[in-house]
Short mmCIF file of C-alpha atoms (C1' of nucleotides) in Angstrom, two decimals:
data_model
loop_
_atom_site.label_atom_id
_atom_site.label_comp_id
_atom_site.label_asym_id
_atom_site.label_seq_id
_atom_site.Cartn_x
_atom_site.Cartn_y
_atom_site.Cartn_z
CA MET L 1 15.62 -4.75 -1.40
CA ILE L 2 12.40 -5.13 -3.25
CA SER L 3 11.76 -8.44 -4.93
CA GLY L 4 8.79 -9.39 -7.02
CA LYS L 5 6.77 -10.71 -4.07
CA PHE L 6 4.16 -7.96 -4.16
CA ALA L 7 3.68 -8.21 -7.90
CA ILE L 8 3.55 -11.98 -7.86
CA THR L 9 1.12 -12.04 -4.95
CA LEU L 10 -1.12 -9.43 -6.54
CA HIS L 11 -1.11 -11.40 -9.78
CA ILE L 12 -2.07 -14.54 -7.98
CA LEU L 13 -4.90 -12.81 -6.14
CA THR L 14 -6.18 -11.13 -9.26
CA LEU L 15 -6.46 -14.49 -10.97
CA LEU L 16 -8.12 -16.06 -8.00
CA SER L 17 -10.62 -13.17 -7.88
CA LYS L 18 -11.56 -13.91 -11.48
CA PHE L 19 -12.57 -17.45 -10.62
CA PRO L 20 -13.80 -17.12 -7.03
CA ASP L 21 -15.41 -20.54 -7.05
CA ASP L 22 -12.63 -22.62 -8.53
CA TYR L 23 -9.50 -24.07 -7.10
CA LEU L 24 -6.70 -22.87 -9.38
CA SER L 25 -3.55 -24.95 -9.55
CA SER L 26 -0.13 -23.42 -9.02
CA ASP L 27 0.76 -24.65 -12.49
CA PHE L 28 -2.08 -22.72 -14.08
CA ILE L 29 -1.24 -19.60 -12.12
CA ALA L 30 2.44 -19.91 -12.94
CA GLY L 31 1.52 -20.28 -16.60
CA SER L 32 -0.20 -16.92 -16.59
CA MET L 33 2.80 -15.15 -15.12
CA ASN L 34 5.48 -17.25 -16.75
CA VAL L 35 7.16 -17.96 -13.47
CA HIS L 36 8.08 -21.11 -11.67
CA PRO L 37 5.20 -22.96 -9.90
CA VAL L 38 7.27 -23.45 -6.80
CA LEU L 39 7.56 -19.70 -6.52
CA VAL L 40 3.81 -19.41 -6.77
CA ARG L 41 3.32 -22.03 -4.09
CA LYS L 42 5.71 -20.12 -1.84
CA GLU L 43 3.69 -16.94 -2.11
CA ILE L 44 0.48 -18.89 -1.65
CA ALA L 45 1.93 -20.34 1.54
CA ASN L 46 2.28 -16.79 2.75
CA LEU L 47 -1.26 -15.96 1.76
CA LYS L 48 -2.55 -18.97 3.64
CA LYS L 49 -0.69 -17.91 6.75
CA ASN L 50 -2.67 -14.70 6.48
CA HIS L 51 -5.97 -16.47 5.95
CA ILE L 52 -6.56 -14.87 2.54
CA VAL L 53 -6.69 -18.07 0.60
CA GLU L 54 -7.10 -21.77 1.24
CA SER L 55 -5.76 -24.67 -0.77
CA LYS L 56 -6.77 -28.20 -1.36
CA GLU L 57 -4.12 -30.88 -1.91
CA GLY L 58 -4.46 -33.81 -4.24
CA LYS L 59 -6.06 -34.27 -7.61
CA ASN L 60 -8.15 -31.28 -8.77
CA GLY L 61 -6.64 -29.42 -5.91
CA GLY L 62 -5.48 -25.85 -5.99
CA THR L 63 -6.14 -22.55 -4.23
CA ARG L 64 -9.03 -20.18 -3.90
CA LEU L 65 -9.89 -16.98 -2.10
CA LEU L 66 -11.16 -17.13 1.44
CA LYS L 67 -12.26 -13.53 1.53
CA SER L 68 -14.24 -11.44 -0.92
CA ALA L 69 -12.00 -9.36 -3.19
CA SER L 70 -13.85 -6.28 -2.04
CA LYS L 71 -12.58 -6.90 1.50
CA ILE L 72 -8.92 -7.19 0.60
CA THR L 73 -6.99 -3.92 0.27
CA LEU L 74 -3.77 -3.56 -1.65
CA ASP L 75 -2.25 -2.26 1.56
CA ALA L 76 -3.02 -5.59 3.26
CA ILE L 77 -1.29 -7.34 0.39
CA PHE L 78 1.65 -4.95 0.61
CA LYS L 79 2.03 -5.68 4.30
CA MET L 80 1.73 -9.42 3.79
CA THR L 81 4.58 -9.46 1.35
CA PHE L 82 6.75 -7.93 4.02
CA ASP L 83 7.95 -5.50 1.44
CA THR L 84 8.81 -2.16 2.75
CA VAL L 85 9.60 0.59 0.36
CA THR L 86 13.08 1.92 0.97
CA LEU L 87 15.34 3.92 -1.19
CA GLY L 88 18.31 2.03 0.20
CA PHE L 89 20.50 2.13 3.23
CA SER L 90 24.16 2.31 3.92
CA LYS L 91 24.59 -1.40 3.99
CA ASN L 92 28.18 -1.45 5.13
CA GLU L 93 28.33 -0.22 8.67
CA PRO L 94 29.11 3.45 8.12
CA ASN L 95 31.89 5.15 10.02
CA PRO L 96 30.77 5.68 13.61
CA ASP L 97 33.37 8.43 14.06
CA CYS L 98 31.70 10.56 11.46
CA PRO L 99 28.65 12.50 12.69
CA VAL L 100 26.91 11.87 9.43
CA GLY L 101 27.93 8.23 9.11
CA LYS L 102 26.88 7.59 12.66
CA GLN L 103 23.29 8.72 12.13
CA ILE L 104 22.61 8.30 8.44
CA ASN L 105 20.74 5.05 8.69
CA LYS L 106 18.55 6.18 11.56
CA ASN L 107 17.60 9.31 9.62
CA LEU L 108 16.99 7.42 6.40
CA GLU L 109 14.79 5.06 8.35
CA HIS L 110 12.66 7.90 9.61
CA LEU L 111 12.32 9.20 6.09
CA TYR L 112 11.32 5.89 4.71
CA ASP L 113 8.88 5.30 7.56
CA ASP L 114 7.08 8.43 6.52
CA ILE L 115 7.05 7.37 2.92
CA ASN L 116 5.71 4.00 3.80
CA GLN L 117 2.95 5.47 5.82
CA THR L 118 1.87 7.56 2.84
CA ILE L 119 1.98 4.57 0.54
CA SER L 120 -0.06 2.57 2.97
CA LEU L 121 -2.75 5.24 3.09
CA GLN L 122 -2.88 5.25 -0.66
CA LEU L 123 -2.97 1.49 -1.06
CA ASN L 124 -5.55 1.20 1.67
CA GLU L 125 -8.05 2.92 -0.61
CA ILE L 126 -7.75 0.33 -3.34
CA THR L 127 -9.32 -3.10 -3.00
CA LEU L 128 -8.37 -6.23 -4.87
CA GLU L 129 -11.78 -5.89 -6.51
CA ASP L 130 -10.91 -2.43 -7.80
CA PHE L 131 -7.67 -3.66 -9.18
CA SER L 132 -9.18 -6.82 -10.66
CA ASN L 133 -11.89 -4.75 -12.35
CA LYS L 134 -9.30 -3.14 -14.58
CA PHE L 135 -8.78 -6.40 -16.39
CA MET F 1 15.15 -2.92 -8.50
CA ILE F 2 16.23 -0.40 -5.98
CA SER F 3 19.90 -0.04 -5.39
CA GLY F 4 21.68 2.14 -2.91
CA LYS F 5 22.05 5.05 -5.29
CA PHE F 6 19.59 7.36 -3.49
CA ALA F 7 21.04 6.59 -0.07
CA ILE F 8 24.61 7.04 -1.27
CA THR F 9 23.82 10.25 -3.05
CA LEU F 10 21.98 11.68 -0.09
CA HIS F 11 24.87 10.73 2.13
CA ILE F 12 27.34 12.47 -0.16
CA LEU F 13 25.25 15.58 -0.35
CA THR F 14 24.71 15.67 3.42
CA LEU F 15 28.48 15.59 3.96
CA LEU F 16 29.01 18.26 1.32
CA SER F 17 26.41 20.45 3.00
CA LYS F 18 28.30 20.20 6.26
CA PHE F 19 31.41 21.66 4.67
CA PRO F 20 29.98 23.98 2.01
CA ASP F 21 33.26 25.74 1.44
CA ASP F 22 35.57 22.75 1.15
CA TYR F 23 36.38 20.38 -1.60
CA LEU F 24 35.86 16.92 -0.10
CA SER F 25 37.72 14.02 -1.64
CA SER F 26 35.94 10.88 -2.74
CA ASP F 27 38.20 9.00 -0.39
CA PHE F 28 37.05 11.04 2.57
CA ILE F 29 33.40 10.64 1.62
CA ALA F 30 33.79 6.95 0.98
CA GLY F 31 35.38 6.63 4.43
CA SER F 32 32.26 8.06 6.08
CA MET F 33 30.04 5.60 4.36
CA ASN F 34 32.41 2.65 4.27
CA VAL F 35 31.93 2.16 0.58
CA HIS F 36 34.26 2.10 -2.35
CA PRO F 37 35.60 5.51 -3.58
CA VAL F 38 34.91 4.58 -7.16
CA LEU F 39 31.24 4.19 -6.32
CA VAL F 40 31.26 7.60 -4.72
CA ARG F 41 32.86 9.08 -7.83
CA LYS F 42 30.20 7.48 -9.97
CA GLU F 43 27.41 9.08 -8.05
CA ILE F 44 29.29 12.37 -8.03
CA ALA F 45 29.50 12.13 -11.81
CA ASN F 46 25.73 11.94 -11.85
CA LEU F 47 25.41 14.95 -9.50
CA LYS F 48 27.74 16.92 -11.76
CA LYS F 49 25.62 16.08 -14.80
CA ASN F 50 22.77 17.69 -12.89
CA HIS F 51 24.80 20.74 -11.85
CA ILE F 52 24.38 20.08 -8.15
CA VAL F 53 28.09 19.84 -7.42
CA GLU F 54 31.36 20.71 -9.02
CA SER F 55 34.65 18.93 -8.65
CA LYS F 56 38.24 19.98 -8.92
CA GLU F 57 40.84 17.52 -10.15
CA GLY F 58 44.37 17.26 -8.98
CA LYS F 59 45.99 17.66 -5.64
CA ASN F 60 43.69 19.06 -2.94
CA GLY F 61 40.87 18.44 -5.34
CA GLY F 62 37.47 17.10 -4.47
CA THR F 63 33.87 18.01 -4.73
CA ARG F 64 31.60 20.73 -3.32
CA LEU F 65 28.04 21.89 -3.64
CA LEU F 66 27.07 24.26 -6.39
CA LYS F 67 23.68 25.06 -4.94
CA SER F 68 22.61 25.99 -1.47
CA ALA F 69 21.35 23.02 0.51
CA SER F 70 18.10 24.92 1.05
CA LYS F 71 17.47 24.90 -2.65
CA ILE F 72 17.86 21.19 -3.18
CA THR F 73 14.83 19.04 -2.44
CA LEU F 74 14.98 15.34 -1.67
CA ASP F 75 12.62 14.86 -4.59
CA ALA F 76 15.24 16.36 -6.96
CA ILE F 77 17.72 13.91 -5.54
CA PHE F 78 15.30 11.08 -5.90
CA LYS F 79 14.74 11.93 -9.53
CA MET F 80 18.45 12.32 -10.17
CA THR F 81 19.22 8.83 -8.95
CA PHE F 82 16.72 7.51 -11.58
CA ASP F 83 15.27 5.37 -8.88
CA THR F 84 11.64 4.80 -9.24
CA VAL F 85 9.74 3.09 -6.54
CA THR F 86 8.13 -0.04 -7.72
CA LEU F 87 6.86 -3.04 -5.89
CA GLY F 88 8.08 -5.23 -8.75
CA PHE F 89 6.84 -6.35 -12.12
CA SER F 90 6.30 -9.63 -13.83
CA LYS F 91 9.76 -9.73 -15.25
CA ASN F 92 9.30 -12.72 -17.46
CA GLU F 93 6.92 -11.81 -20.27
CA PRO F 94 3.59 -12.90 -18.82
CA ASN F 95 1.26 -15.09 -20.84
CA PRO F 96 -0.38 -12.89 -23.53
CA ASP F 97 -3.20 -15.36 -23.88
CA CYS F 98 -4.33 -14.80 -20.34
CA PRO F 99 -6.39 -11.66 -19.83
CA VAL F 100 -4.64 -11.05 -16.52
CA GLY F 101 -1.16 -11.83 -17.77
CA LYS F 102 -1.67 -9.63 -20.79
CA GLN F 103 -2.40 -6.55 -18.79
CA ILE F 104 -0.76 -7.01 -15.46
CA ASN F 105 2.32 -5.00 -16.09
CA LYS F 106 0.39 -2.04 -17.53
CA ASN F 107 -1.85 -1.99 -14.49
CA LEU F 108 1.04 -2.34 -12.04
CA GLU F 109 2.69 0.49 -13.80
CA HIS F 110 -0.27 2.75 -13.32
CA LEU F 111 -0.36 1.86 -9.66
CA TYR F 112 3.30 2.54 -9.19
CA ASP F 113 3.05 5.76 -11.12
CA ASP F 114 0.48 6.95 -8.61
CA ILE F 115 2.68 5.90 -5.75
CA ASN F 116 5.66 7.68 -7.15
CA GLN F 117 3.71 10.80 -7.55
CA THR F 118 2.78 10.72 -3.92
CA ILE F 119 6.32 10.09 -2.85
CA SER F 120 7.54 12.92 -5.01
CA LEU F 121 5.09 15.31 -3.40
CA GLN F 122 6.30 14.26 0.00
CA LEU F 123 9.99 14.44 -0.85
CA ASN F 124 9.46 17.79 -2.50
CA GLU F 125 8.69 19.32 0.88
CA ILE F 126 12.02 18.30 2.36
CA THR F 127 15.23 20.11 1.47
CA LEU F 128 18.70 18.83 1.82
CA GLU F 129 19.10 21.49 4.51
CA ASP F 130 16.19 20.05 6.44
CA PHE F 131 17.72 16.64 6.23
CA SER F 132 21.19 17.79 7.06
CA ASN F 133 19.99 19.63 10.12
CA LYS F 134 19.05 16.33 11.75
CA PHE F 135 22.72 15.51 12.16
"C1'" DT W 1 -6.88 -50.36 -4.69
"C1'" DA W 2 -3.85 -48.29 -7.96
"C1'" DC W 3 -2.95 -44.25 -10.53
"C1'" DA W 4 -2.64 -39.62 -11.83
"C1'" DT W 5 -2.60 -35.07 -10.18
"C1'" DT W 6 -1.64 -31.71 -7.04
"C1'" DT W 7 0.23 -29.35 -2.76
"C1'" DG W 8 4.25 -28.77 0.56
"C1'" DC W 9 8.68 -28.12 1.42
"C1'" DA W 10 13.69 -28.35 1.38
"C1'" DA W 11 17.91 -28.23 -0.97
"C1'" DT W 12 20.57 -26.76 -4.69
"C1'" DA W 13 21.64 -24.32 -8.94
"C1'" DA W 14 21.36 -20.61 -12.13
"C1'" DA W 15 20.72 -15.95 -13.25
"C1'" DT W 16 20.66 -11.28 -12.25
"C1'" DT W 17 22.02 -7.21 -9.92
"C1'" DT W 18 24.84 -4.65 -7.02
"C1'" DT W 19 29.13 -3.46 -5.14
"C1'" DA W 20 34.16 -3.76 -4.98
"C1'" DT W 21 38.51 -3.86 -7.05
"C1'" DT W 22 42.03 -2.92 -10.25
"C1'" DA W 23 44.33 -0.24 -13.49
"C1'" DC W 24 45.67 3.71 -15.49
"C1'" DA W 25 45.31 8.20 -17.88
"C1'" DG W 26 44.78 13.10 -16.91
"C1'" DT W 27 45.09 17.35 -13.88
"C1'" DA W 28 46.26 20.64 -10.38
"C1'" DT W 29 49.28 22.00 -6.39
"C1'" DG W 30 53.30 22.91 -3.89
"C1'" DC T 1 58.33 17.08 -10.90
"C1'" DA T 2 56.40 14.29 -7.28
"C1'" DT T 3 52.19 13.79 -4.98
"C1'" DA T 4 47.35 13.59 -4.39
"C1'" DC T 5 43.47 13.88 -6.55
"C1'" DT T 6 39.53 12.95 -10.33
"C1'" DG T 7 37.53 10.18 -14.38
"C1'" DT T 8 36.41 6.11 -16.43
"C1'" DA T 9 36.44 1.48 -18.09
"C1'" DA T 10 36.90 -3.30 -17.41
"C1'" DT T 11 36.66 -7.08 -14.46
"C1'" DA T 12 35.69 -9.69 -10.25
"C1'" DA T 13 33.29 -10.71 -6.22
"C1'" DA T 14 29.30 -10.77 -3.38
"C1'" DA T 15 24.52 -10.72 -2.61
"C1'" DT T 16 20.01 -11.47 -3.90
"C1'" DT T 17 16.42 -13.36 -6.51
"C1'" DT T 18 14.44 -16.84 -9.26
"C1'" DA T 19 14.43 -21.49 -11.19
"C1'" DT T 20 14.93 -26.35 -10.82
"C1'" DT T 21 14.95 -30.79 -8.86
"C1'" DG T 22 13.33 -34.23 -5.93
"C1'" DC T 23 10.32 -36.43 -3.09
"C1'" DA T 24 6.69 -37.05 0.57
"C1'" DA T 25 1.84 -36.64 1.43
"C1'" DA T 26 -2.93 -35.94 0.10
"C1'" DT T 27 -7.03 -36.67 -2.79
"C1'" DG T 28 -10.14 -37.67 -6.55
"C1'" DT T 29 -11.31 -41.27 -9.93
"C1'" DA T 30 -11.29 -45.43 -12.71
#
DNA sequence: TACATTTGCAATAAATTTTATTACAGTATG
DNA sequence: CATACTGTAATAAAATTTATTGCAAATGTA
């Protein structure tokens, strides 16, 4: 199921890209998106794990980009949020005695894999800089 | 947010395509997917609205395809389930005083529109028959 | 050094969304 | 006319996402 992780992460990064030299606090970022600062810090933790941003603790602390916005693709962000586009699965174990039930999830998975690959190709052509320039 | 509508609908249609001459009951279909019959009937109601299937009430009733599986594309099914692929929006009204907050949803929407168009093109090439033949 | 500000993180609560269940009226079949 | 279905609405339960609270640790500044 798709949560707001991608959107939140992209919002964070867009803000950071607008102030590449400043450390922005999670409170400031959360204020722009009207979301809880703890949620912002959670996504930032994920960005740090991926070496996209760095943060500084303590007074006047915050977070800033580690990489140039022109070097970060939306596909990379997509992959970092661990979101995978699916159109849903049979979540209850389907009936293994039914030829369709037995294989439905495997076949859906193949279909969604193909879709994800296409999306990745598309998102790979768009950099954070491109996106940020729309603002 | 993406629910299981597409997957459920595709499962229903795959089953129907396997028995094109029979009326399958919602109980039978629900049994294959291990899901509640009422949920199946809800999705079937949607399929009927779109003239993809017809049902017969009463004893020995059920549902069957109205169109050949080779004439139904996965894109049509995708569109019928009203699912749109998104990677999430800022669901709380973002801060209108922030240049990023003010425009983020509009820009995400454009991005997702593009993605959906690509997915549609891809799903348009696959028929229910193609999908069904994998089983 | 003491204080204010900020991150980091875990635990819990609230809200939202999805799915299941219940109930019952209506319809065809044998 | 009894049985086996669909159709639909209302409610409940489950799952997921988002918000909140609480506090430790770090850091700049007076």
